[in-house]
Amino acid sequence: MDLSTILGIVSGFGFVLYAIAGGGAFSDFLDVPSMMIVFGGTIGSVLISFPMNDMKKIVKLFKIGFFDKKIDAKKTIKKIIDLSYTSKRKGLLSLESEIEDYNNAFLKKGVLLIVDGTDPEMVREILEMEVVNLEKRHEKGQNIIGAFGKYAPAFGMVGTLIGLIKMLTNLNDSDTLGPSMAIALVTTFYGALLANVLFNPLANKLKLKSELEIMEMDMLIEGILSIQSGESPYIIEEKLNSFLNSSNRDKKDENEDEEEAEIREGVQEV
Amino acid sequence: MIRVTRLNGQEVIINSEIIEFVEDTPHTVITMRSGNKIITRETADEIIDKVVEYRQRIFNDASMLKRKRG
């Protein structure tokens, strides 16, 4: 559960509803035709903007916004360092069996590439291409939610126009003047609320989550190439720690130092 | 120019003149002056042997040519 998304939506809608309930009646703010204009119009425009294949992603996009996908950078770094120790002890080719049970497809791909003996430049190229394309796909998802955020207030405006037209054609009937104006503004209210409490912030959250995922992949690329170059695990750890802020970095504890000393002696014997 | 074998078995000829260093990590990593790295099955010592062999061959061929021209 992504707490901040849920908290944000609850407080955003919550405060607004509370403020409404304080002054007047909820019924003043409930207008089914207005809802139809805003929902129907927005969905319609988004459907026009994107191919059907992309629309299937919408549920998944909302899920990503509301649920946390655990990206534990420290665990990833530890995995890479473990792989580099294994590579030093048993050789590069032993990594192929090491990663069989791994569920990180990107890491698996990278390790298989270096075990195959692929040129380091080519490994970097292949892995970076994958990151770039993932970023593009993520961007498309963010654009869909952003489109919702763009069209909702626009259709709020359309609703306002409809309401005003209705009002002006009935100008002589002073009784309906006020209520018609109110209904005209309700659609703008729906549009603006949806766009600013739900859609636009959600698009922003998707962008940040995408950046986090890409950072992990960049880290994996550097780690994999360092393993291929035969760099020492200590150096690799220092390199990868630069991706984290200082409070997250692993402070060296005694056990790690002992393990490292053992490896160094083992390697020197060879 | 020496012939080396990549990890996947592919053979490639590299310019031994621009090798900067060779490390046993334990897989052999040859770093060229350009920063390009290549991983080979041969050990560092085998690489040294190949380079020496290559150089000796050039030297011998050259000196043979000299003798021919006499």
Short mmCIF file of C-alpha atoms in Angstrom, two decimals:
data_model
loop_
_atom_site.label_atom_id
_atom_site.label_comp_id
_atom_site.label_asym_id
_atom_site.label_seq_id
_atom_site.Cartn_x
_atom_site.Cartn_y
_atom_site.Cartn_z
CA MET A 1 0.00 0.00 0.00
CA ASP A 2 1.40 3.34 -0.97
CA LEU A 3 0.46 5.28 2.14
CA SER A 4 1.18 8.71 0.80
CA THR A 5 -1.15 8.27 -2.18
CA ILE A 6 -3.97 6.99 -0.02
CA LEU A 7 -3.42 9.61 2.66
CA GLY A 8 -3.32 12.34 0.05
CA ILE A 9 -6.54 11.36 -1.65
CA VAL A 10 -8.39 10.92 1.62
CA SER A 11 -7.23 14.27 2.95
CA GLY A 12 -7.72 16.05 -0.36
CA PHE A 13 -11.27 14.92 -0.89
CA GLY A 14 -11.92 14.82 2.80
CA PHE A 15 -11.12 18.45 3.55
CA VAL A 16 -13.08 19.63 0.54
CA LEU A 17 -16.13 17.60 1.48
CA TYR A 18 -15.89 18.76 5.07
CA ALA A 19 -15.74 22.37 3.96
CA ILE A 20 -18.79 21.85 1.75
CA ALA A 21 -20.75 20.11 4.49
CA GLY A 22 -20.01 22.96 6.90
CA GLY A 23 -21.73 25.71 4.90
CA GLY A 24 -24.61 24.24 2.96
CA ALA A 25 -26.10 21.00 1.84
CA PHE A 26 -24.36 18.29 -0.07
CA SER A 27 -27.24 18.15 -2.49
CA ASP A 28 -26.21 21.55 -3.83
CA PHE A 29 -23.02 19.98 -5.01
CA LEU A 30 -24.47 16.80 -6.40
CA ASP A 31 -25.65 17.01 -9.96
CA VAL A 32 -25.84 13.90 -12.03
CA PRO A 33 -25.88 15.60 -15.44
CA SER A 34 -22.74 17.51 -14.43
CA MET A 35 -21.05 14.28 -13.42
CA MET A 36 -21.98 12.77 -16.75
CA ILE A 37 -20.50 15.69 -18.64
CA VAL A 38 -17.20 15.57 -16.76
CA PHE A 39 -16.77 11.78 -16.55
CA GLY A 40 -18.17 10.98 -19.95
CA GLY A 41 -16.38 13.75 -21.72
CA THR A 42 -13.02 13.07 -20.09
CA ILE A 43 -13.11 9.36 -20.74
CA GLY A 44 -14.21 10.04 -24.28
CA SER A 45 -11.35 12.37 -25.01
CA VAL A 46 -8.79 10.06 -23.47
CA LEU A 47 -10.13 7.19 -25.55
CA ILE A 48 -9.67 9.29 -28.65
CA SER A 49 -6.15 10.31 -27.63
CA PHE A 50 -4.75 6.84 -27.09
CA PRO A 51 -4.96 3.52 -28.92
CA MET A 52 -7.02 0.76 -27.32
CA ASN A 53 -3.92 -1.20 -26.31
CA ASP A 54 -2.76 1.63 -24.13
CA MET A 55 -6.15 1.97 -22.46
CA LYS A 56 -5.83 -1.54 -21.07
CA LYS A 57 -2.97 -0.23 -18.95
CA ILE A 58 -5.13 2.17 -16.98
CA VAL A 59 -6.02 -0.25 -14.20
CA LYS A 60 -2.38 -1.23 -13.87
CA LEU A 61 -1.37 2.43 -13.70
CA PHE A 62 -3.74 3.11 -10.84
CA LYS A 63 -2.45 0.01 -9.08
CA ILE A 64 1.10 1.29 -9.39
CA GLY A 65 0.05 4.59 -7.90
CA PHE A 66 -1.74 3.04 -4.94
CA PHE A 67 0.54 0.12 -4.20
CA ASP A 68 4.21 0.23 -3.39
CA LYS A 69 6.57 -1.83 -5.48
CA LYS A 70 9.38 -2.48 -3.09
CA ILE A 71 12.62 -1.24 -4.57
CA ASP A 72 15.22 -1.91 -1.93
CA ALA A 73 18.39 -0.31 -3.20
CA LYS A 74 20.50 -1.60 -0.32
CA LYS A 75 19.42 -5.16 -0.99
CA THR A 76 20.24 -4.76 -4.66
CA ILE A 77 23.72 -3.49 -3.83
CA LYS A 78 24.27 -6.41 -1.49
CA LYS A 79 23.20 -8.82 -4.23
CA ILE A 80 25.67 -7.32 -6.66
CA ILE A 81 28.49 -7.45 -4.11
CA ASP A 82 27.66 -11.09 -3.36
CA LEU A 83 27.86 -11.84 -7.07
CA SER A 84 31.22 -10.13 -7.32
CA TYR A 85 32.59 -12.16 -4.39
CA THR A 86 31.36 -15.33 -6.09
CA SER A 87 32.94 -14.26 -9.35
CA LYS A 88 36.27 -13.71 -7.61
CA ARG A 89 36.11 -17.03 -5.80
CA LYS A 90 34.69 -19.35 -8.41
CA GLY A 91 35.17 -17.45 -11.63
CA LEU A 92 32.84 -15.47 -13.86
CA LEU A 93 31.18 -18.49 -15.42
CA SER A 94 29.88 -19.66 -12.03
CA LEU A 95 27.50 -16.71 -11.96
CA GLU A 96 25.26 -18.39 -14.50
CA SER A 97 24.03 -20.92 -11.96
CA GLU A 98 23.97 -18.31 -9.19
CA ILE A 99 21.30 -16.21 -10.85
CA GLU A 100 19.02 -19.05 -11.90
CA ASP A 101 16.60 -18.38 -9.03
CA TYR A 102 16.76 -14.61 -9.24
CA ASN A 103 13.50 -12.91 -10.14
CA ASN A 104 15.04 -9.64 -11.30
CA ALA A 105 14.90 -10.12 -15.06
CA PHE A 106 17.15 -7.18 -15.77
CA LEU A 107 19.91 -8.43 -13.49
CA LYS A 108 19.59 -11.89 -14.99
CA LYS A 109 19.90 -10.49 -18.48
CA GLY A 110 23.00 -8.52 -17.58
CA VAL A 111 24.73 -11.45 -15.91
CA LEU A 112 23.94 -13.77 -18.80
CA LEU A 113 25.42 -11.22 -21.17
CA ILE A 114 28.71 -11.05 -19.32
CA VAL A 115 28.89 -14.81 -18.81
CA ASP A 116 28.49 -15.15 -22.57
CA GLY A 117 31.64 -13.14 -22.97
CA THR A 118 29.93 -10.16 -24.58
CA ASP A 119 32.10 -7.10 -25.12
CA PRO A 120 31.69 -4.62 -22.22
CA GLU A 121 30.71 -1.80 -24.57
CA MET A 122 28.02 -3.98 -26.08
CA VAL A 123 26.74 -5.04 -22.65
CA ARG A 124 26.37 -1.42 -21.64
CA GLU A 125 24.66 -0.58 -24.90
CA ILE A 126 22.16 -3.42 -24.64
CA LEU A 127 21.27 -2.76 -21.02
CA GLU A 128 21.02 0.99 -21.46
CA MET A 129 18.74 0.53 -24.46
CA GLU A 130 16.43 -1.50 -22.28
CA VAL A 131 16.34 1.24 -19.65
CA VAL A 132 15.61 3.91 -22.24
CA ASN A 133 12.74 1.92 -23.69
CA LEU A 134 11.32 1.19 -20.26
CA GLU A 135 11.43 4.90 -19.54
CA LYS A 136 9.52 5.58 -22.73
CA ARG A 137 6.84 3.06 -21.85
CA HIS A 138 6.53 4.55 -18.39
CA GLU A 139 6.19 8.00 -19.90
CA LYS A 140 3.33 6.83 -22.05
CA GLY A 141 1.49 5.63 -18.95
CA GLN A 142 2.11 8.94 -17.23
CA ASN A 143 0.76 10.70 -20.30
CA ILE A 144 -2.50 8.76 -20.11
CA ILE A 145 -3.13 9.82 -16.53
CA GLY A 146 -1.97 13.31 -17.44
CA ALA A 147 -4.53 13.37 -20.24
CA PHE A 148 -7.25 12.62 -17.71
CA GLY A 149 -5.94 15.51 -15.67
CA LYS A 150 -5.92 17.76 -18.69
CA TYR A 151 -9.40 16.95 -19.99
CA ALA A 152 -11.31 16.86 -16.71
CA PRO A 153 -11.18 20.62 -16.08
CA ALA A 154 -11.71 21.23 -19.79
CA PHE A 155 -14.96 19.32 -19.66
CA GLY A 156 -15.75 21.15 -16.47
CA MET A 157 -15.60 24.25 -18.65
CA VAL A 158 -17.83 22.63 -21.25
CA GLY A 159 -20.36 21.93 -18.52
CA THR A 160 -20.18 25.54 -17.42
CA LEU A 161 -20.87 26.68 -20.95
CA ILE A 162 -23.84 24.34 -21.22
CA GLY A 163 -25.17 25.66 -17.94
CA LEU A 164 -24.70 29.28 -18.97
CA ILE A 165 -26.37 28.73 -22.33
CA LYS A 166 -29.32 27.16 -20.59
CA MET A 167 -29.40 30.04 -18.17
CA LEU A 168 -29.21 32.76 -20.77
CA THR A 169 -31.96 31.24 -22.91
CA ASN A 170 -34.18 31.37 -19.85
CA LEU A 171 -33.17 34.82 -18.70
CA ASN A 172 -36.76 35.95 -18.28
CA ASP A 173 -37.40 33.20 -15.70
CA SER A 174 -35.61 34.80 -12.72
CA ASP A 175 -36.38 31.82 -10.46
CA THR A 176 -34.15 29.46 -12.39
CA LEU A 177 -31.33 31.98 -12.80
CA GLY A 178 -29.49 31.17 -9.58
CA PRO A 179 -29.82 27.39 -9.68
CA SER A 180 -28.78 27.23 -13.31
CA MET A 181 -25.67 29.28 -12.59
CA ALA A 182 -24.89 26.98 -9.66
CA ILE A 183 -25.15 23.91 -11.83
CA ALA A 184 -22.95 25.55 -14.41
CA LEU A 185 -20.21 25.95 -11.84
CA VAL A 186 -20.61 22.46 -10.37
CA THR A 187 -19.11 20.90 -13.48
CA THR A 188 -16.05 23.11 -13.22
CA PHE A 189 -15.83 22.08 -9.58
CA TYR A 190 -15.89 18.38 -10.49
CA GLY A 191 -13.33 18.85 -13.21
CA ALA A 192 -10.94 20.90 -11.13
CA LEU A 193 -11.27 18.59 -8.12
CA LEU A 194 -10.63 15.43 -10.09
CA ALA A 195 -7.70 16.91 -11.95
CA ASN A 196 -5.96 18.38 -8.93
CA VAL A 197 -6.65 15.82 -6.23
CA LEU A 198 -6.48 12.66 -8.33
CA PHE A 199 -5.13 12.73 -11.85
CA ASN A 200 -2.27 15.22 -11.92
CA PRO A 201 -0.77 14.21 -8.59
CA LEU A 202 -1.08 10.55 -9.61
CA ALA A 203 0.79 11.25 -12.83
CA ASN A 204 3.52 12.87 -10.76
CA LYS A 205 3.72 9.87 -8.45
CA LEU A 206 4.03 7.54 -11.42
CA LYS A 207 6.90 9.65 -12.70
CA LEU A 208 8.74 9.45 -9.39
CA LYS A 209 8.26 5.71 -9.12
CA SER A 210 9.56 5.34 -12.64
CA GLU A 211 12.65 7.36 -11.72
CA LEU A 212 13.26 5.08 -8.76
CA GLU A 213 13.05 1.99 -10.92
CA ILE A 214 15.40 3.49 -13.48
CA MET A 215 17.89 4.40 -10.78
CA GLU A 216 17.93 0.78 -9.66
CA MET A 217 18.56 -0.33 -13.23
CA ASP A 218 21.39 2.17 -13.64
CA MET A 219 22.87 0.80 -10.46
CA LEU A 220 22.61 -2.73 -11.80
CA ILE A 221 24.31 -1.74 -15.05
CA GLU A 222 27.28 -0.24 -13.22
CA GLY A 223 27.47 -3.23 -10.89
CA ILE A 224 27.34 -5.77 -13.70
CA LEU A 225 30.02 -4.01 -15.73
CA SER A 226 32.22 -3.71 -12.66
CA ILE A 227 31.91 -7.42 -12.02
CA GLN A 228 32.89 -8.06 -15.61
CA SER A 229 35.94 -5.81 -15.27
CA GLY A 230 36.96 -7.83 -12.23
CA GLU A 231 36.90 -4.85 -9.90
CA SER A 232 37.21 -5.61 -6.22
CA PRO A 233 33.95 -5.93 -4.28
CA TYR A 234 35.00 -3.06 -2.04
CA ILE A 235 35.36 -0.74 -5.01
CA ILE A 236 32.02 -1.87 -6.39
CA GLU A 237 30.35 -1.16 -3.06
CA GLU A 238 31.83 2.33 -2.98
CA LYS A 239 30.67 2.95 -6.54
CA LEU A 240 27.14 1.79 -5.92
CA ASN A 241 26.83 3.55 -2.58
CA SER A 242 27.11 6.83 -4.45
CA PHE A 243 23.57 6.13 -5.66
CA LEU A 244 22.26 6.31 -2.11
CA ASN A 245 22.15 9.26 0.22
CA SER A 246 24.52 9.01 3.16
CA SER A 247 21.94 7.95 5.74
CA ASN A 248 21.04 4.88 3.67
CA ARG A 249 24.54 3.67 3.02
CA ASP A 250 25.60 0.51 4.83
CA LYS A 251 28.00 1.26 7.63
CA LYS A 252 30.75 -1.31 7.59
CA ASP A 253 30.38 -3.76 10.41
CA GLU A 254 33.02 -6.11 11.73
CA ASN A 255 31.68 -9.22 10.02
CA GLU A 256 32.02 -7.69 6.59
CA ASP A 257 35.63 -6.72 7.19
CA GLU A 258 36.48 -10.26 8.21
CA GLU A 259 34.80 -11.75 5.20
CA GLU A 260 36.64 -9.37 2.92
CA ALA A 261 40.01 -10.17 4.47
CA GLU A 262 39.33 -13.85 3.89
CA ILE A 263 38.54 -13.28 0.24
CA ARG A 264 41.62 -11.17 -0.32
CA GLU A 265 43.83 -13.87 1.14
CA GLY A 266 42.06 -16.53 -0.91
CA VAL A 267 42.51 -14.60 -4.12
CA GLN A 268 46.17 -13.92 -3.42
CA GLU A 269 46.82 -17.62 -3.04
CA VAL A 270 45.54 -18.17 -6.53
CA MET B 1 48.75 -8.60 -33.05
CA ILE B 2 47.87 -11.60 -30.94
CA ARG B 3 45.05 -14.07 -31.18
CA VAL B 4 42.96 -14.41 -28.03
CA THR B 5 39.78 -16.33 -27.18
CA ARG B 6 36.73 -14.65 -25.75
CA LEU B 7 34.71 -16.32 -22.99
CA ASN B 8 32.17 -17.52 -25.51
CA GLY B 9 34.86 -19.27 -27.52
CA GLN B 10 35.04 -16.66 -30.21
CA GLU B 11 38.57 -15.86 -31.30
CA VAL B 12 39.65 -12.32 -31.95
CA ILE B 13 42.93 -10.67 -32.82
CA ILE B 14 43.90 -7.68 -30.75
CA ASN B 15 46.63 -5.12 -31.11
CA SER B 16 49.13 -6.04 -28.43
CA GLU B 17 50.93 -2.72 -28.87
CA ILE B 18 48.15 -0.79 -27.15
CA ILE B 19 47.55 -3.14 -24.26
CA GLU B 20 47.83 -1.15 -21.10
CA PHE B 21 47.42 -3.83 -18.44
CA VAL B 22 46.26 -7.40 -18.03
CA GLU B 23 44.60 -8.61 -14.82
CA ASP B 24 43.64 -12.05 -13.53
CA THR B 25 40.42 -11.31 -11.74
CA PRO B 26 40.20 -14.45 -11.87
CA HIS B 27 38.95 -14.13 -15.43
CA THR B 28 41.52 -12.32 -17.51
CA VAL B 29 40.69 -8.70 -18.28
CA ILE B 30 42.84 -6.93 -20.87
CA THR B 31 42.53 -3.17 -20.72
CA MET B 32 43.58 -1.27 -23.81
CA ARG B 33 44.90 2.26 -23.80
CA SER B 34 41.56 3.45 -25.13
CA GLY B 35 39.82 2.14 -22.05
CA ASN B 36 38.21 -0.72 -23.95
CA LYS B 37 38.31 -3.95 -22.05
CA ILE B 38 38.23 -7.47 -23.34
CA ILE B 39 37.74 -10.64 -21.32
CA THR B 40 39.70 -13.65 -22.47
CA ARG B 41 40.09 -17.29 -21.55
CA GLU B 42 43.88 -17.10 -21.68
CA THR B 43 45.62 -16.25 -18.44
CA ALA B 44 47.78 -13.17 -18.11
CA ASP B 45 50.92 -15.25 -18.37
CA GLU B 46 49.67 -16.86 -21.56
CA ILE B 47 49.07 -13.40 -22.97
CA ILE B 48 52.63 -12.43 -22.17
CA ASP B 49 53.85 -15.53 -23.95
CA LYS B 50 51.79 -14.71 -27.00
CA VAL B 51 53.13 -11.18 -27.22
CA VAL B 52 56.71 -12.35 -26.82
CA GLU B 53 56.14 -15.03 -29.45
CA TYR B 54 54.69 -12.44 -31.81
CA ARG B 55 57.56 -10.03 -31.29
CA GLN B 56 60.15 -12.78 -31.72
CA ARG B 57 58.51 -13.83 -34.95
CA ILE B 58 58.74 -10.33 -36.36
CA PHE B 59 62.34 -10.05 -35.23
CA ASN B 60 63.25 -13.41 -36.77
CA ASP B 61 61.50 -12.67 -40.04
CA ALA B 62 63.18 -9.30 -40.22
CA SER B 63 66.60 -10.69 -39.58
CA MET B 64 65.99 -13.45 -42.12
CA LEU B 65 65.06 -10.85 -44.70
CA LYS B 66 68.25 -8.98 -43.92
CA ARG B 67 70.31 -12.11 -44.40
CA LYS B 68 68.63 -12.82 -47.72
CA ARG B 69 69.45 -9.41 -49.07
CA GLY B 70 72.85 -9.94 -47.50
#
